[in-house]
Amino acid sequence: MSEKKVSLLEGFKAFLMRGNVIDLAVAVVIGAAFTNIVNAVVKGIINPLVGAFGTQDLDNYSSCLQGPCTTDPKTGEMDGIEILWGSVLSATLSFLITAAVVYFLMVLPMAKYLARRAAMQAAKEGVRETIEVSELEVLKEIRDALVAQRTGGAPGPGAGDGSGGADGTAAGPREGR
């Protein structure tokens, strides 16, 4: 029962100080600004280009579903049911342009960077593994050489360990006798 309860304000502060919340907030702000740029490109460049093939810009393309689609100039009310498919097409183009820019300028380069980084990491691991294997092989050779010296596998009794023969004399042929 002596648990320390976190106050509501402390919990909110901890939530705000998380790195991913700050990153998300920055992404939303930049995304909103980027959306304005894309909408300006669609309305300022693409809509007039599409309108060059017709008589109006893209936002003004519509079809009448029922009855004559006429607007009463006095009241501003529309007679009939009008479908504004040009606005939908304009919004679709805005989405496609935004998605293409995000993919080609952000997602694709990041994926290539991460793939390159993973390949470099794999290469480092391969080199590290090769070094570990070669070190292990050298240590095995040293062990085998030491075992061979101790068991008499090397030429001459006691060769390499500094001791003489069984009678205390130096091992090997004597010169000048």
PDB file of C-alpha atoms in Angstrom:
ATOM      1  CA  MET A   1       0.000   0.000   0.000  1.00  0.00           C
ATOM      2  CA  SER A   2       3.026   2.225   0.046  1.00  0.00           C
ATOM      3  CA  GLU A   3       3.048   2.413  -3.736  1.00  0.00           C
ATOM      4  CA  LYS A   4       3.859   5.845  -5.037  1.00  0.00           C
ATOM      5  CA  LYS A   5       1.027   6.969  -7.238  1.00  0.00           C
ATOM      6  CA  VAL A   6       1.970   8.970 -10.292  1.00  0.00           C
ATOM      7  CA  SER A   7      -0.001  12.156 -10.497  1.00  0.00           C
ATOM      8  CA  LEU A   8      -1.981  12.969 -13.586  1.00  0.00           C
ATOM      9  CA  LEU A   9       0.307  15.878 -14.437  1.00  0.00           C
ATOM     10  CA  GLU A  10       3.470  13.757 -14.049  1.00  0.00           C
ATOM     11  CA  GLY A  11       2.035  11.051 -16.316  1.00  0.00           C
ATOM     12  CA  PHE A  12       1.122  13.633 -18.950  1.00  0.00           C
ATOM     13  CA  LYS A  13       4.611  15.150 -18.754  1.00  0.00           C
ATOM     14  CA  ALA A  14       6.195  11.697 -19.191  1.00  0.00           C
ATOM     15  CA  PHE A  15       3.937  11.062 -22.190  1.00  0.00           C
ATOM     16  CA  LEU A  16       4.935  14.338 -23.827  1.00  0.00           C
ATOM     17  CA  MET A  17       8.626  13.781 -23.236  1.00  0.00           C
ATOM     18  CA  ARG A  18       8.735  10.498 -25.108  1.00  0.00           C
ATOM     19  CA  GLY A  19      10.769  10.827 -28.278  1.00  0.00           C
ATOM     20  CA  ASN A  20       8.183   9.291 -30.572  1.00  0.00           C
ATOM     21  CA  VAL A  21       5.474  11.776 -29.521  1.00  0.00           C
ATOM     22  CA  ILE A  22       7.712  14.721 -30.409  1.00  0.00           C
ATOM     23  CA  ASP A  23       8.656  13.081 -33.728  1.00  0.00           C
ATOM     24  CA  LEU A  24       4.989  12.503 -34.518  1.00  0.00           C
ATOM     25  CA  ALA A  25       4.125  16.128 -33.773  1.00  0.00           C
ATOM     26  CA  VAL A  26       6.907  17.354 -36.062  1.00  0.00           C
ATOM     27  CA  ALA A  27       5.748  14.966 -38.807  1.00  0.00           C
ATOM     28  CA  VAL A  28       2.164  16.252 -38.576  1.00  0.00           C
ATOM     29  CA  VAL A  29       3.262  19.892 -38.822  1.00  0.00           C
ATOM     30  CA  ILE A  30       5.571  19.229 -41.765  1.00  0.00           C
ATOM     31  CA  GLY A  31       2.913  17.058 -43.430  1.00  0.00           C
ATOM     32  CA  ALA A  32       0.351  19.863 -43.162  1.00  0.00           C
ATOM     33  CA  ALA A  33       2.774  22.359 -44.707  1.00  0.00           C
ATOM     34  CA  PHE A  34       3.678  19.885 -47.445  1.00  0.00           C
ATOM     35  CA  THR A  35      -0.013  19.296 -48.193  1.00  0.00           C
ATOM     36  CA  ASN A  36      -0.441  23.009 -48.818  1.00  0.00           C
ATOM     37  CA  ILE A  37       2.429  22.938 -51.320  1.00  0.00           C
ATOM     38  CA  VAL A  38       0.997  19.926 -53.144  1.00  0.00           C
ATOM     39  CA  ASN A  39      -2.490  21.458 -53.263  1.00  0.00           C
ATOM     40  CA  ALA A  40      -1.025  24.665 -54.697  1.00  0.00           C
ATOM     41  CA  VAL A  41       0.804  22.669 -57.396  1.00  0.00           C
ATOM     42  CA  VAL A  42      -2.370  20.774 -58.295  1.00  0.00           C
ATOM     43  CA  LYS A  43      -4.554  23.890 -58.376  1.00  0.00           C
ATOM     44  CA  GLY A  44      -1.970  26.163 -59.959  1.00  0.00           C
ATOM     45  CA  ILE A  45      -0.402  23.853 -62.558  1.00  0.00           C
ATOM     46  CA  ILE A  46      -2.234  20.562 -63.031  1.00  0.00           C
ATOM     47  CA  ASN A  47      -5.808  21.881 -62.998  1.00  0.00           C
ATOM     48  CA  PRO A  48      -5.094  24.532 -65.672  1.00  0.00           C
ATOM     49  CA  LEU A  49      -3.245  21.944 -67.793  1.00  0.00           C
ATOM     50  CA  VAL A  50      -6.233  19.610 -67.608  1.00  0.00           C
ATOM     51  CA  GLY A  51      -8.471  22.588 -68.265  1.00  0.00           C
ATOM     52  CA  ALA A  52      -6.485  23.352 -71.417  1.00  0.00           C
ATOM     53  CA  PHE A  53      -8.015  20.213 -72.941  1.00  0.00           C
ATOM     54  CA  GLY A  54     -11.477  21.346 -71.875  1.00  0.00           C
ATOM     55  CA  THR A  55     -13.110  24.644 -71.170  1.00  0.00           C
ATOM     56  CA  GLN A  56     -12.676  24.865 -67.373  1.00  0.00           C
ATOM     57  CA  ASP A  57     -10.253  23.941 -64.638  1.00  0.00           C
ATOM     58  CA  LEU A  58     -10.530  20.584 -62.927  1.00  0.00           C
ATOM     59  CA  ASP A  59     -12.557  21.753 -59.911  1.00  0.00           C
ATOM     60  CA  ASN A  60     -15.377  22.965 -62.141  1.00  0.00           C
ATOM     61  CA  TYR A  61     -15.987  19.666 -63.937  1.00  0.00           C
ATOM     62  CA  SER A  62     -19.309  18.209 -62.867  1.00  0.00           C
ATOM     63  CA  SER A  63     -22.203  16.150 -64.087  1.00  0.00           C
ATOM     64  CA  CYS A  64     -25.896  16.477 -63.427  1.00  0.00           C
ATOM     65  CA  LEU A  65     -27.571  13.382 -62.040  1.00  0.00           C
ATOM     66  CA  GLN A  66     -31.157  14.476 -62.008  1.00  0.00           C
ATOM     67  CA  GLY A  67     -33.003  17.345 -63.605  1.00  0.00           C
ATOM     68  CA  PRO A  68     -31.458  20.405 -65.111  1.00  0.00           C
ATOM     69  CA  CYS A  69     -28.528  21.554 -63.017  1.00  0.00           C
ATOM     70  CA  THR A  70     -29.130  25.253 -63.056  1.00  0.00           C
ATOM     71  CA  THR A  71     -28.408  27.760 -60.350  1.00  0.00           C
ATOM     72  CA  ASP A  72     -30.974  30.389 -59.522  1.00  0.00           C
ATOM     73  CA  PRO A  73     -29.066  33.682 -59.691  1.00  0.00           C
ATOM     74  CA  LYS A  74     -31.349  35.353 -57.130  1.00  0.00           C
ATOM     75  CA  THR A  75     -31.186  32.699 -54.380  1.00  0.00           C
ATOM     76  CA  GLY A  76     -28.011  30.812 -55.346  1.00  0.00           C
ATOM     77  CA  GLU A  77     -29.772  27.462 -54.968  1.00  0.00           C
ATOM     78  CA  MET A  78     -29.121  24.591 -57.357  1.00  0.00           C
ATOM     79  CA  ASP A  79     -31.925  22.839 -59.190  1.00  0.00           C
ATOM     80  CA  GLY A  80     -31.118  19.142 -59.759  1.00  0.00           C
ATOM     81  CA  ILE A  81     -28.399  16.936 -58.292  1.00  0.00           C
ATOM     82  CA  GLU A  82     -24.867  17.845 -59.315  1.00  0.00           C
ATOM     83  CA  ILE A  83     -21.878  15.478 -58.974  1.00  0.00           C
ATOM     84  CA  LEU A  84     -18.564  17.394 -58.635  1.00  0.00           C
ATOM     85  CA  TRP A  85     -16.277  14.711 -60.019  1.00  0.00           C
ATOM     86  CA  GLY A  86     -13.616  17.269 -60.940  1.00  0.00           C
ATOM     87  CA  SER A  87     -13.019  18.033 -57.258  1.00  0.00           C
ATOM     88  CA  VAL A  88     -12.672  14.319 -56.523  1.00  0.00           C
ATOM     89  CA  LEU A  89     -10.200  13.959 -59.382  1.00  0.00           C
ATOM     90  CA  SER A  90      -8.253  16.973 -58.104  1.00  0.00           C
ATOM     91  CA  ALA A  91      -8.076  15.483 -54.589  1.00  0.00           C
ATOM     92  CA  THR A  92      -6.984  12.123 -56.050  1.00  0.00           C
ATOM     93  CA  LEU A  93      -4.191  13.819 -58.008  1.00  0.00           C
ATOM     94  CA  SER A  94      -3.105  15.646 -54.845  1.00  0.00           C
ATOM     95  CA  PHE A  95      -2.942  12.338 -52.994  1.00  0.00           C
ATOM     96  CA  LEU A  96      -0.976  10.619 -55.778  1.00  0.00           C
ATOM     97  CA  ILE A  97       1.524  13.470 -56.003  1.00  0.00           C
ATOM     98  CA  THR A  98       1.976  13.497 -52.226  1.00  0.00           C
ATOM     99  CA  ALA A  99       2.406   9.717 -52.125  1.00  0.00           C
ATOM    100  CA  ALA A 100       4.918   9.804 -55.008  1.00  0.00           C
ATOM    101  CA  VAL A 101       6.996  12.543 -53.384  1.00  0.00           C
ATOM    102  CA  VAL A 102       6.998  10.782 -50.019  1.00  0.00           C
ATOM    103  CA  TYR A 103       7.936   7.456 -51.630  1.00  0.00           C
ATOM    104  CA  PHE A 104      10.635   8.695 -53.997  1.00  0.00           C
ATOM    105  CA  LEU A 105      12.180  11.337 -51.728  1.00  0.00           C
ATOM    106  CA  MET A 106      11.831   9.663 -48.335  1.00  0.00           C
ATOM    107  CA  VAL A 107      10.903   5.969 -48.326  1.00  0.00           C
ATOM    108  CA  LEU A 108      13.050   4.726 -51.229  1.00  0.00           C
ATOM    109  CA  PRO A 109      16.281   6.503 -50.188  1.00  0.00           C
ATOM    110  CA  MET A 110      15.802   5.354 -46.588  1.00  0.00           C
ATOM    111  CA  ALA A 111      15.236   1.756 -47.715  1.00  0.00           C
ATOM    112  CA  LYS A 112      18.415   1.883 -49.820  1.00  0.00           C
ATOM    113  CA  TYR A 113      20.356   3.376 -46.916  1.00  0.00           C
ATOM    114  CA  LEU A 114      19.116   0.694 -44.517  1.00  0.00           C
ATOM    115  CA  ALA A 115      19.927  -2.066 -47.046  1.00  0.00           C
ATOM    116  CA  ARG A 116      23.449  -0.682 -47.503  1.00  0.00           C
ATOM    117  CA  ARG A 117      23.879  -0.450 -43.747  1.00  0.00           C
ATOM    118  CA  ALA A 118      22.665  -4.036 -43.274  1.00  0.00           C
ATOM    119  CA  ALA A 119      25.079  -5.236 -45.973  1.00  0.00           C
ATOM    120  CA  MET A 120      27.975  -3.411 -44.300  1.00  0.00           C
ATOM    121  CA  GLN A 121      26.977  -4.912 -40.938  1.00  0.00           C
ATOM    122  CA  ALA A 122      26.820  -8.390 -42.491  1.00  0.00           C
ATOM    123  CA  ALA A 123      30.252  -7.850 -44.060  1.00  0.00           C
ATOM    124  CA  LYS A 124      31.655  -6.759 -40.690  1.00  0.00           C
ATOM    125  CA  GLU A 125      30.162  -9.844 -39.062  1.00  0.00           C
ATOM    126  CA  GLY A 126      31.721 -12.024 -41.791  1.00  0.00           C
ATOM    127  CA  VAL A 127      35.134 -10.438 -41.260  1.00  0.00           C
ATOM    128  CA  ARG A 128      34.784 -10.761 -37.487  1.00  0.00           C
ATOM    129  CA  GLU A 129      33.801 -14.410 -37.877  1.00  0.00           C
ATOM    130  CA  THR A 130      36.774 -15.036 -40.201  1.00  0.00           C
ATOM    131  CA  ILE A 131      39.127 -13.407 -37.713  1.00  0.00           C
ATOM    132  CA  GLU A 132      37.671 -15.483 -34.878  1.00  0.00           C
ATOM    133  CA  VAL A 133      38.034 -18.671 -36.949  1.00  0.00           C
ATOM    134  CA  SER A 134      41.623 -17.862 -37.946  1.00  0.00           C
ATOM    135  CA  GLU A 135      42.513 -17.008 -34.332  1.00  0.00           C
ATOM    136  CA  LEU A 136      40.958 -20.277 -33.257  1.00  0.00           C
ATOM    137  CA  GLU A 137      42.978 -22.185 -35.863  1.00  0.00           C
ATOM    138  CA  VAL A 138      46.223 -20.542 -34.703  1.00  0.00           C
ATOM    139  CA  LEU A 139      45.440 -21.377 -31.080  1.00  0.00           C
ATOM    140  CA  LYS A 140      44.718 -24.993 -32.046  1.00  0.00           C
ATOM    141  CA  GLU A 141      48.065 -25.233 -33.855  1.00  0.00           C
ATOM    142  CA  ILE A 142      49.881 -23.821 -30.818  1.00  0.00           C
ATOM    143  CA  ARG A 143      48.093 -26.305 -28.558  1.00  0.00           C
ATOM    144  CA  ASP A 144      48.957 -29.202 -30.850  1.00  0.00           C
ATOM    145  CA  ALA A 145      52.617 -28.129 -30.965  1.00  0.00           C
ATOM    146  CA  LEU A 146      52.801 -27.913 -27.172  1.00  0.00           C
ATOM    147  CA  VAL A 147      51.160 -31.316 -26.777  1.00  0.00           C
ATOM    148  CA  ALA A 148      53.587 -32.809 -29.299  1.00  0.00           C
ATOM    149  CA  GLN A 149      56.577 -31.375 -27.392  1.00  0.00           C
ATOM    150  CA  ARG A 150      55.374 -32.734 -24.062  1.00  0.00           C
ATOM    151  CA  THR A 151      54.537 -36.209 -25.349  1.00  0.00           C
ATOM    152  CA  GLY A 152      57.780 -36.637 -27.194  1.00  0.00           C
ATOM    153  CA  GLY A 153      56.337 -36.228 -30.653  1.00  0.00           C
ATOM    154  CA  ALA A 154      59.106 -33.771 -31.459  1.00  0.00           C
ATOM    155  CA  PRO A 155      62.521 -35.119 -32.602  1.00  0.00           C
ATOM    156  CA  GLY A 156      64.966 -35.956 -29.800  1.00  0.00           C
ATOM    157  CA  PRO A 157      64.156 -36.571 -26.164  1.00  0.00           C
ATOM    158  CA  GLY A 158      63.257 -33.420 -24.304  1.00  0.00           C
ATOM    159  CA  ALA A 159      63.699 -31.231 -27.349  1.00  0.00           C
ATOM    160  CA  GLY A 160      62.448 -27.741 -26.878  1.00  0.00           C
ATOM    161  CA  ASP A 161      61.867 -27.930 -23.103  1.00  0.00           C
ATOM    162  CA  GLY A 162      65.459 -27.146 -22.036  1.00  0.00           C
ATOM    163  CA  SER A 163      66.026 -30.374 -20.117  1.00  0.00           C
ATOM    164  CA  GLY A 164      68.792 -32.796 -20.848  1.00  0.00           C
ATOM    165  CA  GLY A 165      68.703 -36.549 -21.360  1.00  0.00           C
ATOM    166  CA  ALA A 166      67.793 -39.154 -18.759  1.00  0.00           C
ATOM    167  CA  ASP A 167      71.286 -39.128 -17.184  1.00  0.00           C
ATOM    168  CA  GLY A 168      71.461 -35.320 -16.964  1.00  0.00           C
ATOM    169  CA  THR A 169      73.670 -34.917 -19.997  1.00  0.00           C
ATOM    170  CA  ALA A 170      72.729 -32.820 -22.932  1.00  0.00           C
ATOM    171  CA  ALA A 171      70.655 -34.617 -25.490  1.00  0.00           C
ATOM    172  CA  GLY A 172      71.829 -35.073 -29.038  1.00  0.00           C
ATOM    173  CA  PRO A 173      75.085 -36.182 -30.709  1.00  0.00           C
ATOM    174  CA  ARG A 174      78.327 -35.126 -29.100  1.00  0.00           C
ATOM    175  CA  GLU A 175      80.985 -33.593 -31.197  1.00  0.00           C
ATOM    176  CA  GLY A 176      84.699 -34.039 -30.744  1.00  0.00           C
ATOM    177  CA  ARG A 177      84.775 -37.327 -28.819  1.00  0.00           C
TER     178      ARG A 177
END
